[in-house]
PDB file of C-alpha atoms in Angstrom:
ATOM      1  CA  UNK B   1       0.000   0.000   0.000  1.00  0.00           C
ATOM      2  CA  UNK B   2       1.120   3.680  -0.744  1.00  0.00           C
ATOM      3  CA  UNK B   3       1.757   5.528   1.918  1.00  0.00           C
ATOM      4  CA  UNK B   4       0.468   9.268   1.694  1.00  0.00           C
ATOM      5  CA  UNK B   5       2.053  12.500   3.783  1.00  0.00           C
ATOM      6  CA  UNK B   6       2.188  16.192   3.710  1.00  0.00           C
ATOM      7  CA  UNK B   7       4.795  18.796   4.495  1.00  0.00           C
ATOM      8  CA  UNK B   8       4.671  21.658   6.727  1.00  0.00           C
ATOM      9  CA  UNK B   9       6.752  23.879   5.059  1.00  0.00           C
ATOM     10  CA  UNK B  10       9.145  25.532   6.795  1.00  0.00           C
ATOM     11  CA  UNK B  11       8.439  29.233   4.924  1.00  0.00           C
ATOM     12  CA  UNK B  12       5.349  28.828   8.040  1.00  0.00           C
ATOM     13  CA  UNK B  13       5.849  30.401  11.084  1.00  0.00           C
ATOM     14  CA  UNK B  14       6.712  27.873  14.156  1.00  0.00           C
ATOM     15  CA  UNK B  15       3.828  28.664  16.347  1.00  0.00           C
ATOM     16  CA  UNK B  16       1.899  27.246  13.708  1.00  0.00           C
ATOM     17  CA  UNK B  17       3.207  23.748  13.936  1.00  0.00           C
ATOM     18  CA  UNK B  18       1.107  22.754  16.819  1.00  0.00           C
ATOM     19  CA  UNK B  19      -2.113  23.693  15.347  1.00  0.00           C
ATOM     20  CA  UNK B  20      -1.144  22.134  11.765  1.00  0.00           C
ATOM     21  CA  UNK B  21       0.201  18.770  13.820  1.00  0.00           C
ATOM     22  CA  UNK B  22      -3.415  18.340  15.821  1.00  0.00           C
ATOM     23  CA  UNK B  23      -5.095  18.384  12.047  1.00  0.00           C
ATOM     24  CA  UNK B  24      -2.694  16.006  10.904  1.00  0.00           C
ATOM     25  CA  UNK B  25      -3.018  13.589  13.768  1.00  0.00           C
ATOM     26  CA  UNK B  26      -6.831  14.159  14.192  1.00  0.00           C
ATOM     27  CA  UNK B  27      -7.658  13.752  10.511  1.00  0.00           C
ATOM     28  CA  UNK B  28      -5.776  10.438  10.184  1.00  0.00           C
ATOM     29  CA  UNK B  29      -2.951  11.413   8.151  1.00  0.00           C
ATOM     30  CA  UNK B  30      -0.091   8.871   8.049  1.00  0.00           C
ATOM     31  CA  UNK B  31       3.012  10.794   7.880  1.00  0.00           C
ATOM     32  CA  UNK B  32       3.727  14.676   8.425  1.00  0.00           C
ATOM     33  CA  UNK B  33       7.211  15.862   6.645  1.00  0.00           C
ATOM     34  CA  UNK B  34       9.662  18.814   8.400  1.00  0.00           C
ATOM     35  CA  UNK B  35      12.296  20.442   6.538  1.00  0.00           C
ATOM     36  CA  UNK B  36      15.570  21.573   8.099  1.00  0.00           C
ATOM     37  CA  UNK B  37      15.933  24.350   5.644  1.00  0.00           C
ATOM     38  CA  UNK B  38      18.648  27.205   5.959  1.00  0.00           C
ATOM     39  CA  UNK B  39      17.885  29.575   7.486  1.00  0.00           C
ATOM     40  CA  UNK B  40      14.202  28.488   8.624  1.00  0.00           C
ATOM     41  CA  UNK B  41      13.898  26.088  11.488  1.00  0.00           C
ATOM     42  CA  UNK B  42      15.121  23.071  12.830  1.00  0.00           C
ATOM     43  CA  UNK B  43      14.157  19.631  12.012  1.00  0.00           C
ATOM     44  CA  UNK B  44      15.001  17.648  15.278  1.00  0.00           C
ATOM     45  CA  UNK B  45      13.224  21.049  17.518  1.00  0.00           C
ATOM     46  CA  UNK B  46      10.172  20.416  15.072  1.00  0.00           C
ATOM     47  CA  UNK B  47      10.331  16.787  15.110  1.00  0.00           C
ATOM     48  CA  UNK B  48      10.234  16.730  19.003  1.00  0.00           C
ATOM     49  CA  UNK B  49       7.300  19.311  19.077  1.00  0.00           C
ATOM     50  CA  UNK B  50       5.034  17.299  16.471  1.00  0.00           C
ATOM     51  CA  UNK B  51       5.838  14.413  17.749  1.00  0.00           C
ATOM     52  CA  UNK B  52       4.704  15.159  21.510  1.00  0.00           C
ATOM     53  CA  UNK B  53       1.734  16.787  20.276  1.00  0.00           C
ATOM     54  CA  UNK B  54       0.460  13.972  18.330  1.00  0.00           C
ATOM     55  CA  UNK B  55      -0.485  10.875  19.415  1.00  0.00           C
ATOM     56  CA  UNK B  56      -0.095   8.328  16.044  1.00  0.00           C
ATOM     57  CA  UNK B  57       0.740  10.468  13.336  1.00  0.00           C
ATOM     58  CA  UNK B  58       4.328   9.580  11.937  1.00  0.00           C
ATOM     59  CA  UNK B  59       7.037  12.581  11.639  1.00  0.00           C
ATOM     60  CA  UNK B  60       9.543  12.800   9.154  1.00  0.00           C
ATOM     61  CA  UNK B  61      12.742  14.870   8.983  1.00  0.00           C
ATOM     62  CA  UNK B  62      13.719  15.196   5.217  1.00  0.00           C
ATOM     63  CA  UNK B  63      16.568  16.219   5.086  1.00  0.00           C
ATOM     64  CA  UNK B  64      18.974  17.055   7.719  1.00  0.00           C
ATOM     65  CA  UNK B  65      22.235  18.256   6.397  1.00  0.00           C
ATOM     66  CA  UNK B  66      25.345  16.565   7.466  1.00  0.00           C
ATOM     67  CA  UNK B  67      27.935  19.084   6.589  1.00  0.00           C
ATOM     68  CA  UNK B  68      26.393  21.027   9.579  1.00  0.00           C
ATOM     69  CA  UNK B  69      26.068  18.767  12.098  1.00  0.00           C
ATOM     70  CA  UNK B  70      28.501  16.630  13.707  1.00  0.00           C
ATOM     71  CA  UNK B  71      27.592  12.944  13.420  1.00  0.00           C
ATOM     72  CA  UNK B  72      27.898  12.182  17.289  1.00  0.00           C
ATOM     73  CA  UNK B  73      25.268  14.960  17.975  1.00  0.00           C
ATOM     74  CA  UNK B  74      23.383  13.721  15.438  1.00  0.00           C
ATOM     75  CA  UNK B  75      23.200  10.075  16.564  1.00  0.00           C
ATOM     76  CA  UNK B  76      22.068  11.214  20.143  1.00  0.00           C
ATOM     77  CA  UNK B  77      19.416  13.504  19.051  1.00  0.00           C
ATOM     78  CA  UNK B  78      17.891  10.341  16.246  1.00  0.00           C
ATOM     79  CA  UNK B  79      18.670   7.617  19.430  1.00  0.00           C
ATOM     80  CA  UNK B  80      16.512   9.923  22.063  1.00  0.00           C
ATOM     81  CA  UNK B  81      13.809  10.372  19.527  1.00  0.00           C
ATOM     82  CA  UNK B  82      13.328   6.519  18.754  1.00  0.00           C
ATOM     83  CA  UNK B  83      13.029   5.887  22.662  1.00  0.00           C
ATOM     84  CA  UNK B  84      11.041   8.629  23.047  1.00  0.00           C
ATOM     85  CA  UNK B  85       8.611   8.027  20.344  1.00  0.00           C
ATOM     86  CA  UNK B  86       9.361   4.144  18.642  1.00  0.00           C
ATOM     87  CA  UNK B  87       8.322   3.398  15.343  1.00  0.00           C
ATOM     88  CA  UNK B  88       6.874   7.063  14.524  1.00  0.00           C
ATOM     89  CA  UNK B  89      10.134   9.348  13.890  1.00  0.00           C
ATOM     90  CA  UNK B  90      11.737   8.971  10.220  1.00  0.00           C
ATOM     91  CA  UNK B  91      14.912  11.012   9.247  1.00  0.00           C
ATOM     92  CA  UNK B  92      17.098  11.477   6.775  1.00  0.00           C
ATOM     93  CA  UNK B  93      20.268  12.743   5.644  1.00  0.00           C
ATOM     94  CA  UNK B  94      21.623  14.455   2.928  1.00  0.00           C
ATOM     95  CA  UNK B  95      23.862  17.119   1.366  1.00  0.00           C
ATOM     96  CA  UNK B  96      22.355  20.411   1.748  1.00  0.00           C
ATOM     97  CA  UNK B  97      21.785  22.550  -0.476  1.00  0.00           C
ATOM     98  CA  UNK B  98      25.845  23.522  -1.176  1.00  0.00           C
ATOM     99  CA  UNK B  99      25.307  27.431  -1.479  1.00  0.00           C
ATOM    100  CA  UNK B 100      23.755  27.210   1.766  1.00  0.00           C
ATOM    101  CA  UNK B 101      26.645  24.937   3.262  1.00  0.00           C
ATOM    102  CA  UNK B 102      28.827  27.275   1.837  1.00  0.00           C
ATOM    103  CA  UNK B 103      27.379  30.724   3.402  1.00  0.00           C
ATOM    104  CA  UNK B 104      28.123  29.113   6.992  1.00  0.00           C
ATOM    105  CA  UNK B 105      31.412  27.596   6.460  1.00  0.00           C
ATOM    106  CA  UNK B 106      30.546  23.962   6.071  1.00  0.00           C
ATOM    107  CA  UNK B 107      30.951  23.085   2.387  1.00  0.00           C
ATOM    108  CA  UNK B 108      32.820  20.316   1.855  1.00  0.00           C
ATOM    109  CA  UNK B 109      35.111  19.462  -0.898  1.00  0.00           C
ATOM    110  CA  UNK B 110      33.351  15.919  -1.284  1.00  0.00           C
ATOM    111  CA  UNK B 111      30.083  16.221  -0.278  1.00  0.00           C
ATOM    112  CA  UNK B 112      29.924  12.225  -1.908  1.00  0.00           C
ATOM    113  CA  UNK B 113      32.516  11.609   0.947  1.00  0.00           C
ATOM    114  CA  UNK B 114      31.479  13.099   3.430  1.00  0.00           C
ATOM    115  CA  UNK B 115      27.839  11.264   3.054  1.00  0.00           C
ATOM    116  CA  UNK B 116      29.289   7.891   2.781  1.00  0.00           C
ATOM    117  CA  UNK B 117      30.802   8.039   5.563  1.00  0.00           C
ATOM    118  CA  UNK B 118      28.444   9.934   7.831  1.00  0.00           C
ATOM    119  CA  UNK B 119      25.551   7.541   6.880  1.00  0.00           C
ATOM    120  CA  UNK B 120      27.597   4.477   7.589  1.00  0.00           C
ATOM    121  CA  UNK B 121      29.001   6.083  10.724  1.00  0.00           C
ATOM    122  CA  UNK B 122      25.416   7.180  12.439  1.00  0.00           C
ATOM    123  CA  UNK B 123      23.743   3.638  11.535  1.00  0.00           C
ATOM    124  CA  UNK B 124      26.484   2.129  13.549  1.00  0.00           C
ATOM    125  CA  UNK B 125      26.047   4.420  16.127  1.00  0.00           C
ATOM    126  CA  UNK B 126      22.086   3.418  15.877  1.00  0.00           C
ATOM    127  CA  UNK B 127      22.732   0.285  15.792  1.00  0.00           C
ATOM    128  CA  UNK B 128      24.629   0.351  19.632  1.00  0.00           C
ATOM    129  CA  UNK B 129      28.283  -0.245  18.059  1.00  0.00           C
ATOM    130  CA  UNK B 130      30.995   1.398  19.736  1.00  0.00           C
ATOM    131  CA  UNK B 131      32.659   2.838  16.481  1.00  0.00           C
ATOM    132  CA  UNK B 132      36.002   3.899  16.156  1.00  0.00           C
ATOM    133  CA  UNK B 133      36.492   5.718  12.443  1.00  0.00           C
ATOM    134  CA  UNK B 134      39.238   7.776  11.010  1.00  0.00           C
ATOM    135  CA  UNK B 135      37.915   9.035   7.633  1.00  0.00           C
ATOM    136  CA  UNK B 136      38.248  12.269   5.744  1.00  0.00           C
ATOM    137  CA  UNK B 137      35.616  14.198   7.419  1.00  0.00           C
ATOM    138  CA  UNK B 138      33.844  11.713   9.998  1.00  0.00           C
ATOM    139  CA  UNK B 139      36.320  11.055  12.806  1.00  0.00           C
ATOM    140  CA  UNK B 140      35.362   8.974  15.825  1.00  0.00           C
ATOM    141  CA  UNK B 141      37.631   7.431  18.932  1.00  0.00           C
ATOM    142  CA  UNK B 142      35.739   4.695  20.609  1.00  0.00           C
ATOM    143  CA  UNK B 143      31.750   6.437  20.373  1.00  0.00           C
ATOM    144  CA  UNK B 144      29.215   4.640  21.459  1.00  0.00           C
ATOM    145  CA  UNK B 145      25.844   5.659  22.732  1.00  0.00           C
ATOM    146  CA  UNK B 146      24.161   4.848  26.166  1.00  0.00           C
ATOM    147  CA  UNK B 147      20.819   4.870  25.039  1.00  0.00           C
ATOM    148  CA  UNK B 148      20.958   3.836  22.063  1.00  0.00           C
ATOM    149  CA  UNK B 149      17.307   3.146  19.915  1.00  0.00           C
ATOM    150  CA  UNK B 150      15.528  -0.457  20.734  1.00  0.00           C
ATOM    151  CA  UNK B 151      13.111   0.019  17.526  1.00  0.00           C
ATOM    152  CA  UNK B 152      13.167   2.181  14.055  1.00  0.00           C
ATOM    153  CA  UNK B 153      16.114   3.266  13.954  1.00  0.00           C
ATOM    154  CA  UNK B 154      16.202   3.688   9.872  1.00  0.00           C
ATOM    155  CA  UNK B 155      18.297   6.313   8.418  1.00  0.00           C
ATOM    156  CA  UNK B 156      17.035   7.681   4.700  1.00  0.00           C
ATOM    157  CA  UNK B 157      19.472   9.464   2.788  1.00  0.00           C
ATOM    158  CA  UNK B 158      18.035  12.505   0.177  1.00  0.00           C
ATOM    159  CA  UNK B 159      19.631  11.926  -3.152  1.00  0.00           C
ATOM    160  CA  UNK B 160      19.403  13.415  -6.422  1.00  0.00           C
ATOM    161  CA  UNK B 161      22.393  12.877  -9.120  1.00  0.00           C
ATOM    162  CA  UNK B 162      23.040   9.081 -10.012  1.00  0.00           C
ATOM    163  CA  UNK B 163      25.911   8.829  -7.778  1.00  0.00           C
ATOM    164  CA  UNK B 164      24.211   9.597  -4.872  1.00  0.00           C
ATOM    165  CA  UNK B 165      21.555   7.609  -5.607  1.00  0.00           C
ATOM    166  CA  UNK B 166      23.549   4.584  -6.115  1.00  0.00           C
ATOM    167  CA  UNK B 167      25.289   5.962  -2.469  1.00  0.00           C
ATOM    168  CA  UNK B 168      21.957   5.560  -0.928  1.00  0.00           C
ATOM    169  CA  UNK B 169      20.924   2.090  -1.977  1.00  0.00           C
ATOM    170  CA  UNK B 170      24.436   1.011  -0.737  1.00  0.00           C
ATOM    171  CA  UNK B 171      24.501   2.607   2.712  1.00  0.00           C
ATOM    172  CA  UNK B 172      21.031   4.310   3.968  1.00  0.00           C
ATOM    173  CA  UNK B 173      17.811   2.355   4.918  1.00  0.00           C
ATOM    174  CA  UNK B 174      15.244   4.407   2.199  1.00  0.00           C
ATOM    175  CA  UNK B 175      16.048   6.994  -0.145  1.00  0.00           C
ATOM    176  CA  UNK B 176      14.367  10.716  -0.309  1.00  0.00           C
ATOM    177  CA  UNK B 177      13.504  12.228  -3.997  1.00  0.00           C
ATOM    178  CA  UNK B 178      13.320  16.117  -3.430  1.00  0.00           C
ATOM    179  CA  UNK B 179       9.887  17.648  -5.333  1.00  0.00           C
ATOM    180  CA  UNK B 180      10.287  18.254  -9.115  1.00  0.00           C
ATOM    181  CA  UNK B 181      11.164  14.364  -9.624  1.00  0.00           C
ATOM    182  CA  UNK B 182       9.297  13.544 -12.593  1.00  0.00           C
ATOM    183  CA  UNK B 183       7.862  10.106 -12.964  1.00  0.00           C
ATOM    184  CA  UNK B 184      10.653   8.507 -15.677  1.00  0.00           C
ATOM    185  CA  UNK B 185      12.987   9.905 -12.252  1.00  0.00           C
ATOM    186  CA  UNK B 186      11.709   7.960 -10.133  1.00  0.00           C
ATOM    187  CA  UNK B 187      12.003   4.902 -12.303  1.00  0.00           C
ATOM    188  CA  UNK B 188      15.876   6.215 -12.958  1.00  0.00           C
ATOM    189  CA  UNK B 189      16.753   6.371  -9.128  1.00  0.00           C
ATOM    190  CA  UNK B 190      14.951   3.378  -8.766  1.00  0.00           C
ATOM    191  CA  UNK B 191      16.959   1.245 -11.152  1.00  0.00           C
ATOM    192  CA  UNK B 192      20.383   3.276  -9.607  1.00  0.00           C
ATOM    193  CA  UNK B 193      19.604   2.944  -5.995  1.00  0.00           C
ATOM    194  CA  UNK B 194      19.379  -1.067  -7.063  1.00  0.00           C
ATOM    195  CA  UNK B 195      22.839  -0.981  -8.226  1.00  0.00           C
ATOM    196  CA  UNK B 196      24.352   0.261  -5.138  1.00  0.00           C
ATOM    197  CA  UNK B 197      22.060  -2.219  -3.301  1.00  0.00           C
ATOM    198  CA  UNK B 198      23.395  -4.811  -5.047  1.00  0.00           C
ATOM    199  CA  UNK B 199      26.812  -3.621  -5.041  1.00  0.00           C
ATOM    200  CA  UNK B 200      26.627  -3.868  -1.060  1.00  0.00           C
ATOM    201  CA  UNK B 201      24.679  -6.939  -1.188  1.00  0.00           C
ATOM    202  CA  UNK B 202      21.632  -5.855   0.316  1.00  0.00           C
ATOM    203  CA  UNK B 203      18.617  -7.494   0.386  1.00  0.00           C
ATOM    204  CA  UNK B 204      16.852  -5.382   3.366  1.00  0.00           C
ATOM    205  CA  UNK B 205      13.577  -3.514   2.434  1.00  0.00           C
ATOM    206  CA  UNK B 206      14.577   0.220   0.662  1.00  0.00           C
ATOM    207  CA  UNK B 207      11.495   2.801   0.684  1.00  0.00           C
ATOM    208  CA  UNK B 208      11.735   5.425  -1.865  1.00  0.00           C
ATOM    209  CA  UNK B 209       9.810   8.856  -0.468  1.00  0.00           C
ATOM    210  CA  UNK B 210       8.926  11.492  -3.254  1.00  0.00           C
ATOM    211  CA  UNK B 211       8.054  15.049  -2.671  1.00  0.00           C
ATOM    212  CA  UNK B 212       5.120  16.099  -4.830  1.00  0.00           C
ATOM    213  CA  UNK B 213       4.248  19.581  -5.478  1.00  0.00           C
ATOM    214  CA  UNK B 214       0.488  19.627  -4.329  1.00  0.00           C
ATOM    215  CA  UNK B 215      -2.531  22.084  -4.456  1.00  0.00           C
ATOM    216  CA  UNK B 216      -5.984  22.406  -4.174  1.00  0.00           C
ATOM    217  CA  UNK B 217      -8.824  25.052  -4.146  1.00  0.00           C
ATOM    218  CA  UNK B 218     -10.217  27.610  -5.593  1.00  0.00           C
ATOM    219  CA  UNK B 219      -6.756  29.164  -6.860  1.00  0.00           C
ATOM    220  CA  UNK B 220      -4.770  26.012  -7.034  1.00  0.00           C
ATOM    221  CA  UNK B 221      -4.007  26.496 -10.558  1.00  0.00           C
ATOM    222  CA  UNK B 222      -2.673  30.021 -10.039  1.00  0.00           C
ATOM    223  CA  UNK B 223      -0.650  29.356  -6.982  1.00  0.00           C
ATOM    224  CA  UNK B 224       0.874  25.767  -8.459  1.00  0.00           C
ATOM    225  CA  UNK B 225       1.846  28.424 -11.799  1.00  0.00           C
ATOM    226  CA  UNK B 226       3.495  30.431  -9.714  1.00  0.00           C
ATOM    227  CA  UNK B 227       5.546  27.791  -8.110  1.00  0.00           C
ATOM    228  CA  UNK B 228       6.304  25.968 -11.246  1.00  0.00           C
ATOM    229  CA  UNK B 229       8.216  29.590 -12.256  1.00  0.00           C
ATOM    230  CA  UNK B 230      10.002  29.550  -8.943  1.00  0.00           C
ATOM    231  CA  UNK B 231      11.627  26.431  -9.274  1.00  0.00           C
ATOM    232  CA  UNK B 232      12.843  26.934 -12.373  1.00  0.00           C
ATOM    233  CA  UNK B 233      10.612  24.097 -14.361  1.00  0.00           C
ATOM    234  CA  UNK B 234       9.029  26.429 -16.680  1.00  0.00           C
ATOM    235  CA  UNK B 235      12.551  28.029 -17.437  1.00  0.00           C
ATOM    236  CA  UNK B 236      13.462  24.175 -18.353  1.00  0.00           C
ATOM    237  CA  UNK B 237      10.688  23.644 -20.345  1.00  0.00           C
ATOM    238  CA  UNK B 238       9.274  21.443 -17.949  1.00  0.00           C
ATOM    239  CA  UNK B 239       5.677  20.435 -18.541  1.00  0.00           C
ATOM    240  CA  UNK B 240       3.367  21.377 -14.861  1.00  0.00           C
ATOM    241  CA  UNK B 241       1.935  17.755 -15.267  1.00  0.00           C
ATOM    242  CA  UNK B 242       4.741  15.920 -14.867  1.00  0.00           C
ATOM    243  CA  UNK B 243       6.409  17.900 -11.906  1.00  0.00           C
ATOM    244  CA  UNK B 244       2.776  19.594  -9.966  1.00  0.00           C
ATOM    245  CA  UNK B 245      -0.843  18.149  -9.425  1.00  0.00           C
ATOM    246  CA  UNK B 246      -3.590  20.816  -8.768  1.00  0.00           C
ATOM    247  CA  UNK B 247      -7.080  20.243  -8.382  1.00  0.00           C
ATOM    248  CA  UNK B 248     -10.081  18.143  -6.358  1.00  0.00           C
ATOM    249  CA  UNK B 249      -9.185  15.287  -4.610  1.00  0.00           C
ATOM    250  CA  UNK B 250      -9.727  12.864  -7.743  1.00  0.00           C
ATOM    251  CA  UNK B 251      -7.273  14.855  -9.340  1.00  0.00           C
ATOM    252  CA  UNK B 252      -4.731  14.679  -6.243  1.00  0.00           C
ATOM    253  CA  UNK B 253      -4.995  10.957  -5.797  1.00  0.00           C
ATOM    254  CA  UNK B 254      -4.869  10.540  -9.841  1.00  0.00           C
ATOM    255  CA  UNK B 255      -1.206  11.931  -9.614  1.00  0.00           C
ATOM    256  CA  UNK B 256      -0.056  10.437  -6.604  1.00  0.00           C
ATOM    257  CA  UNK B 257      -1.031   6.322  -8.187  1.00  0.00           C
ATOM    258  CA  UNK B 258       1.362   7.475 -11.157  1.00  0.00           C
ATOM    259  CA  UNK B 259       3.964   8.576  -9.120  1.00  0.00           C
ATOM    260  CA  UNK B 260       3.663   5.108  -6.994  1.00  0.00           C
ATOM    261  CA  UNK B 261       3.196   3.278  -9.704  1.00  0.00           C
ATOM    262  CA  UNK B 262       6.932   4.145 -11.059  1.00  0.00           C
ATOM    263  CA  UNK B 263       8.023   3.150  -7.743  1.00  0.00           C
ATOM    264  CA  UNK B 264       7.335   5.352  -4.231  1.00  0.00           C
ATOM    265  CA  UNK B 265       6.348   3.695  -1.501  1.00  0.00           C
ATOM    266  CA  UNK B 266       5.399   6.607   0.101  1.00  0.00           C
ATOM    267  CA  UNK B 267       4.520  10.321  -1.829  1.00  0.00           C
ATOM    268  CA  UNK B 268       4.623  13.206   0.136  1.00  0.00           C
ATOM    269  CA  UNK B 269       2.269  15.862  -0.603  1.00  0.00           C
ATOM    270  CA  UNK B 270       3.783  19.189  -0.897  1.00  0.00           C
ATOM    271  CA  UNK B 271       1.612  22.415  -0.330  1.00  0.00           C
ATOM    272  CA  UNK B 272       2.464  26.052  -1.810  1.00  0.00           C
ATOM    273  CA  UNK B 273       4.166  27.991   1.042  1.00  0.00           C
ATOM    274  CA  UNK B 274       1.187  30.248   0.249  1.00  0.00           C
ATOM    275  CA  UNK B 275      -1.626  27.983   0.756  1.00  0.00           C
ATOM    276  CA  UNK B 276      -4.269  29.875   2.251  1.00  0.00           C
ATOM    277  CA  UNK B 277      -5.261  27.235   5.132  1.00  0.00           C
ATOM    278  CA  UNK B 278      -2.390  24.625   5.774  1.00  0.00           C
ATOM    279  CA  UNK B 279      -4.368  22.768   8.176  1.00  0.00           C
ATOM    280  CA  UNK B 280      -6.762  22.350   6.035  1.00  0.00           C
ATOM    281  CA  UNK B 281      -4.641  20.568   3.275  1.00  0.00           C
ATOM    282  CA  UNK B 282      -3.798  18.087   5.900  1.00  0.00           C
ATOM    283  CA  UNK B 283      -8.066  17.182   6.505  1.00  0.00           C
ATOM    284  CA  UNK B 284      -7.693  17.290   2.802  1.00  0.00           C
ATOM    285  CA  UNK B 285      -4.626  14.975   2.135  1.00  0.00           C
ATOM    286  CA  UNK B 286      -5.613  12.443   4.803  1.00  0.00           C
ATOM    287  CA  UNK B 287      -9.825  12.868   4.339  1.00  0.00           C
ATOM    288  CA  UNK B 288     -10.093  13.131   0.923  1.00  0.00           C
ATOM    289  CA  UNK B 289      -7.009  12.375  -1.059  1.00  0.00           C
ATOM    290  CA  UNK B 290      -6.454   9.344   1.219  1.00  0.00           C
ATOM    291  CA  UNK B 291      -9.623   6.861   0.278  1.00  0.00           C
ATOM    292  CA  UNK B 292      -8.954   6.971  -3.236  1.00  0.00           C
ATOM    293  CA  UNK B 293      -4.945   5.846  -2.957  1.00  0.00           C
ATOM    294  CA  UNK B 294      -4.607   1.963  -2.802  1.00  0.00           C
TER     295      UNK B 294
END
């Protein structure tokens, strides 16, 4: 079965979280996507918040970026959020977006590196090794965590270009596809994330999450134009179909069985940052939308 989530967009203020998380978790939505976006908010703060004020809706951080975070702070922050809340925090790791890495100092020279060995650093850590690594940018003596997670303790890695992707189905538990991922894409990272699954050998489970530009309403159309020009798709010639969905509900779930059908497991709604009632696209995403996805 598809799973189907939303994002609270981090352009929203975050004293709206709470009120957007209790129309998530009331209306039944599965999963509720954060952003740690420079220079917005924080994914684990958020994550903790939505998380205690929900009582069975699912939280996922996509992405944090590893450049700016040291990979023992990391794994303590992910371990006390599995014990706090088991089997309803997801998170993943990625890049960052490099301009952004660069403007604080944190860009590194091999960002391919760098996520290699950060990914296969922080599932040990997850995992309760005492790990002991001396690599070009992830250096640990003898770290291991005293509380480390009994239960979902996955780590997702975001990936775009092929070599990433192929990264991801080698080291991370589920790969993230960032909105604007076209169906033929998802196909693509589907057949590379293979090859660096079965480069490793793995035969573990490997969710693929898309982001998928979503809107509904009376203005849908207008506000989903606006964002296609923001992104840059109409500059590339991009057709709106294959990147956006706007309209009904019909129209919503219509999208979101194509994009599953080339291969998410689970498609993340993702609202304008100018939607005019964001907790109402969660009733809508998890009371309408919801039914008609398999």
């Amino acid at each position: 079965m598809t799973t189907l989530g939303a994002v609270f967009l981090p352009q929203l203020p975050p004293e709206q979280l709470r009120s957007v998380v209790r129309a998530a978790d009331e209306a039944g939505l599965e999963e509720l996507w954060l952003w740690e976006d420079c220079f917005l908010e924080s994914g684990i703060a958020t994550a903790s918040a939505a998380l205690a004020w929900s009582s069975r809706l699912r939280v996922g951080v996509g992405l944090l970026p590893v450049p700016l975070r040291n990979v023992a702070i990391t794994g303590m922050e992910l371990a006390t959020l599995f014990r706090l809340f088991p089997d309803r925090a997801i998170v993943g790791v990625g890049h960052g977006v490099q301009s952004w890495m660069g403007q604080v100092g944190a860009r590194a020279d091999s960002p391919l590196t760098l996520l290699r060995e950060y990914t296969s650093a922080l599932r040990a850590l997850l995992r309760g090794e005492r790990v002991t690594v001396e690599g070009r940018y992830v250096r640990l003596d003898g770290v291991a965590l005293d509380w480390p997670p009994t239960t979902g303790a996955a780590v997702l890695a975001g990936a775009t270009g092929p070599r990433t992707l192929r990264l991801s189905g080698e080291v991370s538990d589920g790969t993230i596809l960032t909105g604007g991922t076209d169906i033929e894409g998802v196909r693509a990272a589907r057949r590379l994330i293979d090859e660096g699954r079965r480069a490793a050998g793995r035969t573990d489970p490997h969710p693929v999450v898309v982001y998928l530009h979503a809107a509904t309403g009376p203005d849908a159309a207008e506000r989903m134009a606006a964002e296609h020009v923001k992104w840059g798709y109409a500059e590339r010639g991009v057709d709106p179909a294959d990147v956006t969905v706007a309209g009904d509900a019909e129209t919503v779930a219509d999208a979101v069985r194509r994009w599953a059908e080339a291969g998410a497991d689970t498609v993340v709604l993702q609202p304008t940052p100018d939607d005019p009632d964001p907790e109402g696209f969660m009733r809508f995403v998890a009371q309408e939308v919801r039914p008609l996805v398999p």
